[in-house]
Coordinates of N, CA and C in Angstrom, one line a residue:
X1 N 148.6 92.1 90.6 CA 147.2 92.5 90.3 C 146.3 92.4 91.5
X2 N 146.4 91.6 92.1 CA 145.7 91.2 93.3 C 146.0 92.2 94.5
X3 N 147.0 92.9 94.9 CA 147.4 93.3 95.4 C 147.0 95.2 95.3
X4 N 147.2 95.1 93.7 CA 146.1 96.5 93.7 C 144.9 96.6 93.6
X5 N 143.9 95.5 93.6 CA 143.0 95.5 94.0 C 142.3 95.3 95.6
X6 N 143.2 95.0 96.0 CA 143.1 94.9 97.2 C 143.8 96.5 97.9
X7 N 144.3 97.6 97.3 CA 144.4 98.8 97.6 C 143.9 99.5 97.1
X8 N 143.1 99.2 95.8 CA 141.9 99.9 95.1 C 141.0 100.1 96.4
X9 N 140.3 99.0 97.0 CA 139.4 98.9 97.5 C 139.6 99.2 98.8
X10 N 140.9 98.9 99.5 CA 140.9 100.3 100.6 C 140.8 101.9 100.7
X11 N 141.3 101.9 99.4 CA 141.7 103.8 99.1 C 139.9 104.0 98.9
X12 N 138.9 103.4 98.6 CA 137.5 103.4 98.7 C 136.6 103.4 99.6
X13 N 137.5 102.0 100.2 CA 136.8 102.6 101.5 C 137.2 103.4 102.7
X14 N 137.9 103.9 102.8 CA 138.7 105.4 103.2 C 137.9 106.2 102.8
X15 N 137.8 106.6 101.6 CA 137.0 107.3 100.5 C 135.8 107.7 101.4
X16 N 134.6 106.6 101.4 CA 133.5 106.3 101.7 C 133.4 106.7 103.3
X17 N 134.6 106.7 104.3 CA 134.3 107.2 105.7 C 134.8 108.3 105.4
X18 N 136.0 109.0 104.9 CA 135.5 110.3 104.9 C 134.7 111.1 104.4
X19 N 134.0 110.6 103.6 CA 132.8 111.2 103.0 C 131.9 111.5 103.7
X20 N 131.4 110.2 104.1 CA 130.6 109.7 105.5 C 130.6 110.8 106.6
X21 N 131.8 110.9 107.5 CA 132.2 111.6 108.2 C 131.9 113.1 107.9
X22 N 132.5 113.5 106.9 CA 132.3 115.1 106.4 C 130.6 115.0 106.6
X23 N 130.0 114.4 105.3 CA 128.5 114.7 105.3 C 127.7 114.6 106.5
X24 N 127.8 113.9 107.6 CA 127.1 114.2 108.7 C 127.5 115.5 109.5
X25 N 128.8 115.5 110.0 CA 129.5 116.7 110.3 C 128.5 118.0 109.3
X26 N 128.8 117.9 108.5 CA 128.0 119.0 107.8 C 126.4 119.0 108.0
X27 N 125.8 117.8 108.2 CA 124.3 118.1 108.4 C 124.0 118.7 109.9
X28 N 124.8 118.2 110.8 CA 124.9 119.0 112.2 C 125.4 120.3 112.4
X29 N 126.2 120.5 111.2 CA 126.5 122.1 111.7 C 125.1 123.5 110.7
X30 N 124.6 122.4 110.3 CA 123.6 123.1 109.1 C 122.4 124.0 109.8
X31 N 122.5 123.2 110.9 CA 121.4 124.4 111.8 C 119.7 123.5 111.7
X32 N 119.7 122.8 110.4 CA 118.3 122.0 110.1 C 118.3 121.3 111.3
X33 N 118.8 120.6 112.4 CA 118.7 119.9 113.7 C 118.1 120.9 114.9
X34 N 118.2 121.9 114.7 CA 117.3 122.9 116.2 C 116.6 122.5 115.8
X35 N 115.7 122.7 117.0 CA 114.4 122.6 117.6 C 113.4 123.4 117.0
X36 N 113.5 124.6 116.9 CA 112.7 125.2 115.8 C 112.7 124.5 114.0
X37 N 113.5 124.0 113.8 CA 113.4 123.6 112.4 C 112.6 121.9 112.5
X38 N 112.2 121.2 113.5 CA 111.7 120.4 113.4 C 111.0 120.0 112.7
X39 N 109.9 121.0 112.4 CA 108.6 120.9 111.7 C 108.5 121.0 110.4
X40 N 110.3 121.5 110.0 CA 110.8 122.3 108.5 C 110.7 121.0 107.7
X41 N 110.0 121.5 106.4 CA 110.2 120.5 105.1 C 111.7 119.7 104.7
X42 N 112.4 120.0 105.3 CA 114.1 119.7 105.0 C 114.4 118.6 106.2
X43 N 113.7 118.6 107.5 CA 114.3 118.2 108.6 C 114.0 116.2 108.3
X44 N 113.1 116.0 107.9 CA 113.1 114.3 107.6 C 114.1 114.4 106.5
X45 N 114.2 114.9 105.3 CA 115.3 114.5 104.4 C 116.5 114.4 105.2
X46 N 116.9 115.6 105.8 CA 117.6 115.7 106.6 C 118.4 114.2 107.4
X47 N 116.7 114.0 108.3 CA 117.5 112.5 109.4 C 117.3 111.7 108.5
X48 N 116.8 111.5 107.6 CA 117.1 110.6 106.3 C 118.8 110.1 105.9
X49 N 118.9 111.4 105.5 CA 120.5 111.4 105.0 C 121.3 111.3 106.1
X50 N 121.3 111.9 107.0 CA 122.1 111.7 108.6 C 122.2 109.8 108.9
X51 N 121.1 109.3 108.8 CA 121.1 108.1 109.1 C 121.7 107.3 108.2
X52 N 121.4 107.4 106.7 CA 121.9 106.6 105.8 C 123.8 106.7 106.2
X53 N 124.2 107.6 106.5 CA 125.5 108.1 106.7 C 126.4 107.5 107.4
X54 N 125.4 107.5 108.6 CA 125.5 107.7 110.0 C 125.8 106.0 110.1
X55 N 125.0 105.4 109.7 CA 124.6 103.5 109.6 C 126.3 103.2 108.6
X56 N 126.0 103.7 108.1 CA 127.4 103.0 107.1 C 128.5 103.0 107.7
X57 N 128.9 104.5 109.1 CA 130.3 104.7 109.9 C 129.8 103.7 110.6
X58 N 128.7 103.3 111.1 CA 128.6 102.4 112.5 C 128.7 101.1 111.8
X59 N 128.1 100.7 110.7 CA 128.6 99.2 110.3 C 130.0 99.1 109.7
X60 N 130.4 100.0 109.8 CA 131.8 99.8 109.3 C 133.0 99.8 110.7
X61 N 132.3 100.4 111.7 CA 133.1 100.2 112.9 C 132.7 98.9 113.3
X62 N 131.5 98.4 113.6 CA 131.2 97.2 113.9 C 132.3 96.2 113.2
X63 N 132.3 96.3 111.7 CA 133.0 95.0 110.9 C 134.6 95.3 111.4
X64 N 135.2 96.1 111.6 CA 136.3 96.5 112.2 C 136.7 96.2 113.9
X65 N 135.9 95.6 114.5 CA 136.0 95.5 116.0 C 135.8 96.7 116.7
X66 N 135.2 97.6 115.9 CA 134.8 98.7 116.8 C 133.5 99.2 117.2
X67 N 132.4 98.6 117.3 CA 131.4 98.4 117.5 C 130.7 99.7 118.8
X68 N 130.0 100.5 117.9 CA 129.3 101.8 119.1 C 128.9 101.2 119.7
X69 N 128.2 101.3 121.3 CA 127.3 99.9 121.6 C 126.9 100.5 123.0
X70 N 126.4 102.0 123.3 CA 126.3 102.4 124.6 C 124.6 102.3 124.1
X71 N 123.8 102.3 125.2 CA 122.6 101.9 125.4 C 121.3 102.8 126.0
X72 N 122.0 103.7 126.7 CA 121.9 105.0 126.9 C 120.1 105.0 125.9
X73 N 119.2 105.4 126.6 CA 118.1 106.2 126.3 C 117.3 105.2 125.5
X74 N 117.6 103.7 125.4 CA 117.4 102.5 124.1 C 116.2 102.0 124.6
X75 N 115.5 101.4 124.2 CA 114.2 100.3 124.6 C 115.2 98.7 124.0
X76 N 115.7 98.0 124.4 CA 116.4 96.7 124.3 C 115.4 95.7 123.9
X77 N 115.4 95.1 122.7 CA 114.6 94.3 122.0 C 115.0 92.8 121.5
X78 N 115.0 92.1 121.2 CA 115.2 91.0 120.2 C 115.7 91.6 119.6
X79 N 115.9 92.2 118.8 CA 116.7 93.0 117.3 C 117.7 94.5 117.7
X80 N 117.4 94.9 118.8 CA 117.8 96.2 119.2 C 118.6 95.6 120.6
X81 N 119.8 96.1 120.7 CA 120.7 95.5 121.6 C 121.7 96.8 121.7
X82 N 121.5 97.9 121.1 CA 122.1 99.3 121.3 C 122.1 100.0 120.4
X83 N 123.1 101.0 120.3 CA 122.9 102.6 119.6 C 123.0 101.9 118.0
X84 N 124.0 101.1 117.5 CA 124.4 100.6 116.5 C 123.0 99.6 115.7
X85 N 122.6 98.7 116.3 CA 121.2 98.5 115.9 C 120.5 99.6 115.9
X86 N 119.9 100.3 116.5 CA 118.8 101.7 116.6 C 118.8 102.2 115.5
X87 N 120.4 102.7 114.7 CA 120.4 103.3 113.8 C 120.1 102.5 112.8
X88 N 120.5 101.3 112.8 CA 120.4 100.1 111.5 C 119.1 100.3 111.4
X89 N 118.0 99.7 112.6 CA 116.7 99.6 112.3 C 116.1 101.5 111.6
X90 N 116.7 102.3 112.1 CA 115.7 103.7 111.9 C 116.3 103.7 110.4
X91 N 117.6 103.4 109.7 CA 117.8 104.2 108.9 C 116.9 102.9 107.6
X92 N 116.8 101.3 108.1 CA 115.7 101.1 106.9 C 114.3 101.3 107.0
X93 N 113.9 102.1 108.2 CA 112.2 102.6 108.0 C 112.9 103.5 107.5
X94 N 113.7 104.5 107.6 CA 113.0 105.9 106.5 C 113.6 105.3 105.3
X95 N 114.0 104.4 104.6 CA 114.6 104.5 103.3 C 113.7 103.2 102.6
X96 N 112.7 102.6 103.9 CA 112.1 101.5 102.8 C 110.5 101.6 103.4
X97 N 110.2 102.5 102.7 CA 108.1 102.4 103.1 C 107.5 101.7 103.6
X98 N 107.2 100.8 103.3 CA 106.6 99.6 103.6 C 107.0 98.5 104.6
X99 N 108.3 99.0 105.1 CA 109.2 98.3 106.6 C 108.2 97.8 107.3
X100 N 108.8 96.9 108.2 CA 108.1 96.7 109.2 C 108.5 97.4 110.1
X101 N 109.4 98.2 109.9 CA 109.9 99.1 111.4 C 109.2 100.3 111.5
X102 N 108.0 100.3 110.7 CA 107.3 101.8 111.1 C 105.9 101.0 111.6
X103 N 106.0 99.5 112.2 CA 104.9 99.2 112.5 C 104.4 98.8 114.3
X104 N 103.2 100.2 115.0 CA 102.8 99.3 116.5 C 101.6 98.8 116.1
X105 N 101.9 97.6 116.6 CA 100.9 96.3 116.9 C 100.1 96.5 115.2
X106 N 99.0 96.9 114.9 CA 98.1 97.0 113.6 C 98.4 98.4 113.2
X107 N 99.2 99.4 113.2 CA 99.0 100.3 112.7 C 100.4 101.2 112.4
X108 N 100.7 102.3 112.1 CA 102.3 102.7 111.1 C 102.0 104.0 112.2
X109 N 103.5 104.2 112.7 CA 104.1 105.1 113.5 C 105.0 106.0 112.6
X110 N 105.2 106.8 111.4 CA 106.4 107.1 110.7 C 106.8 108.5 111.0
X111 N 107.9 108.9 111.1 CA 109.0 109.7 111.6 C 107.6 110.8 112.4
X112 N 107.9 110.2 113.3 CA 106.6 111.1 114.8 C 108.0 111.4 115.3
X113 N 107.6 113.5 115.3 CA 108.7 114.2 116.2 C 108.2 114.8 117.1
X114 N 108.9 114.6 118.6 CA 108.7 115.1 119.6 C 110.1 116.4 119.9
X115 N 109.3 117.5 120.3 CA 110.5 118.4 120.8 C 110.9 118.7 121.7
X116 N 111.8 118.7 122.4 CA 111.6 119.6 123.5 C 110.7 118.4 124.6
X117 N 110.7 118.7 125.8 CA 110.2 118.0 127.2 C 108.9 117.6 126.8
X118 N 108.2 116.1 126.4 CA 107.1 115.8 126.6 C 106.6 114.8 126.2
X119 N 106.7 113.9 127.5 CA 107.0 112.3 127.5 C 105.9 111.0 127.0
X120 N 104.5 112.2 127.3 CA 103.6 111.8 126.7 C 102.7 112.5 125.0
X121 N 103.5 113.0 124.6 CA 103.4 113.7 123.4 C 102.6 112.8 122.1
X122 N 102.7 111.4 122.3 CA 101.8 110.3 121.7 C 101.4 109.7 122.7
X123 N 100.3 109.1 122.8 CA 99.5 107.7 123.2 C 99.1 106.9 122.4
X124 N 99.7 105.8 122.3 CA 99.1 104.8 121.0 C 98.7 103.6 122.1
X125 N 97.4 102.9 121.5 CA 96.8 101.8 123.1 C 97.8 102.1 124.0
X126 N 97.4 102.8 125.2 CA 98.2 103.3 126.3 C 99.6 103.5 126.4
X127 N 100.5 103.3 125.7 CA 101.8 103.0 125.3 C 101.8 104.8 125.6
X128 N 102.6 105.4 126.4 CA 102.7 106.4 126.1 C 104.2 106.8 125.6
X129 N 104.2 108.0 124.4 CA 105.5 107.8 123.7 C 105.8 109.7 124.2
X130 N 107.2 110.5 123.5 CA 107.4 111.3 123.7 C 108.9 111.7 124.0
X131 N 109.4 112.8 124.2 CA 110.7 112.7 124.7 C 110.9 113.4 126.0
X132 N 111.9 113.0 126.9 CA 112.2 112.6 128.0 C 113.2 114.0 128.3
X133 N 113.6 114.5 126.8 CA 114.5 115.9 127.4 C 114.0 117.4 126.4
X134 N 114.3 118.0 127.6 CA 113.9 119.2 127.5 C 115.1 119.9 126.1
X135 N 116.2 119.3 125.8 CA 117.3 119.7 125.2 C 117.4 119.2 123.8
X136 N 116.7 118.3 124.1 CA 116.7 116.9 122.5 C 115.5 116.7 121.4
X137 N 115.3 116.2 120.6 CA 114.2 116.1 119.7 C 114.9 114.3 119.8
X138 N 113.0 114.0 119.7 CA 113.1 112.6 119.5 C 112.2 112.2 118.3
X139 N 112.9 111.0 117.4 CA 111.9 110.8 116.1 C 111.6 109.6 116.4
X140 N 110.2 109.2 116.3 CA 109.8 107.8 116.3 C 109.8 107.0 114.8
X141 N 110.4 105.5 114.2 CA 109.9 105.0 113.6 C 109.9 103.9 113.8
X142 N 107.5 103.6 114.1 CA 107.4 102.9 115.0 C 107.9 102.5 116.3
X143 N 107.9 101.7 116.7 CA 108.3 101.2 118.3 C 109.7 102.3 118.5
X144 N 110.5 102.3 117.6 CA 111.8 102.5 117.8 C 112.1 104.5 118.2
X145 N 112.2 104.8 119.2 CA 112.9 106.0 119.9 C 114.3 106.8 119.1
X146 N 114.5 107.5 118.6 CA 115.9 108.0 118.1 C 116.3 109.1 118.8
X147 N 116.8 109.8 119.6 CA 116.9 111.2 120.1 C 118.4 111.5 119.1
X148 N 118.0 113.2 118.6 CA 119.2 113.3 117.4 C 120.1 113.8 118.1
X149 N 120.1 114.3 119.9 CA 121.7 114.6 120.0 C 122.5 113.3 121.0
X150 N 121.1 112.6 121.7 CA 122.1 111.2 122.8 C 122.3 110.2 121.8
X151 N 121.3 110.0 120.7 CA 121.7 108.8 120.0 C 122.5 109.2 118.7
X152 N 122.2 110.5 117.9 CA 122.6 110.7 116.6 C 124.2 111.3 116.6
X153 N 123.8 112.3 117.7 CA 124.9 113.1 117.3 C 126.3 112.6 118.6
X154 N 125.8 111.7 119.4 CA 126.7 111.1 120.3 C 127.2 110.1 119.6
X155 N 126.3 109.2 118.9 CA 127.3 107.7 118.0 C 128.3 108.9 117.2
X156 N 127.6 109.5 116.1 CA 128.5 110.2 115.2 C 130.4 110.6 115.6
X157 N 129.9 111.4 116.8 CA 131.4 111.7 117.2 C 132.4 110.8 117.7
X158 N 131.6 109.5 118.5 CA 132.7 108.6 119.2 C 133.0 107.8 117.7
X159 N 131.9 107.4 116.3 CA 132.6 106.6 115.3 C 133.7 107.3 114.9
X160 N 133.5 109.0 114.8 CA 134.6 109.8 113.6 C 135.6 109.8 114.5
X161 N 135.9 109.9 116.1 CA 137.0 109.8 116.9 C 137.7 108.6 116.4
X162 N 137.3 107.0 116.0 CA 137.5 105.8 115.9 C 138.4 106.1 114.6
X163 N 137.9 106.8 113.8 CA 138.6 106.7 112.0 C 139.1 108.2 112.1
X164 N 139.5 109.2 112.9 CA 140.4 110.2 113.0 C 141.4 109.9 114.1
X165 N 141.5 108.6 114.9 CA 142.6 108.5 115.6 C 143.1 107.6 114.8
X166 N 142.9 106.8 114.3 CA 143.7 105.6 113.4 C 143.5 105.9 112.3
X167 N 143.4 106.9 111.8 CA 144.1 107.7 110.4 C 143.4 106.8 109.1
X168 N 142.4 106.5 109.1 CA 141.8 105.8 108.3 C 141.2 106.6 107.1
X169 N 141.4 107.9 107.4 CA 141.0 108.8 106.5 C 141.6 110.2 107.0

């Protein structure tokens, strides 16, 4: 008995990364990620769902010894120590309102998109925010920086390489 429960719950979570895996894969090839669609009513549901996705392959590589962890483009914090936190923290500002992660100093930063080259694209008390590439879109929530192709769509491929080389799905 014990023993099929204990393969119940593998065959699940198998389940759960390829699912995972497919539905982001599919939000990236959807076209809602150009740069023209930024402003589109679909594109926050969008990194919404991408993140929720996206957080479940990275905590599940993390619990596995496989931990994303390149640093690339990051602001390094107390709480933020790479790509794998980044997404942890972005994906509970967009799923929980009232976060503290959509908070600078006294006031709420929530999903602020920058497109395209322009590094000062916000000023919040002098803090200048924006994105750094002319190729990327970056979303802010609060303090926290996301770029959807160095952070979103780079974690994405190296986790689904991690669970399509070891056959986990």
């Amino acid at each position: 008995m014990a023993e099929d429960t204990k393969n119940f719950a593998a065959w699940m979570r198998a389940s759960d990364i390829q699912s995972s895996v497919s539905r982001c894969a599919d939000l990236f090839n959807s076209g809602v990620f150009n740069s023209n669609s930024s402003a589109g009513i679909l594109f926050e549901s969008a990194v919404t769902l991408l993140l929720i996705h996206l957080n479940d392959l990275l905590q599940k590589a993390k619990t596995d010894g496989k931990r994303i962890s390149f640093v690339d483009d990051i602001e390094i914090t107390e709480t933020i120590s790479d790509v794998t936190d980044l997404v942890r923290a972005c994906r509970y500002a967009a799923c929980h309102v009232p976060s503290g992660e959509h908070k600078i100093e006294s006031g709420k930063f929530t999903f602020c998109v920058a497109s395209g080259y322009g590094p000062t694209g916000f000023v919040i008390n002098g803090k200048e925010m924006g994105s750094d590439y002319a190729d990327d879109i970056a979303v802010y929530y609060g303090k926290h920086r996301l770029y959807l192709k160095r952070h979103l769509l780079r974690s994405f491929e190296l986790v689904a390489q991690i669970y399509r080389t070891e056959g986990h799905w």
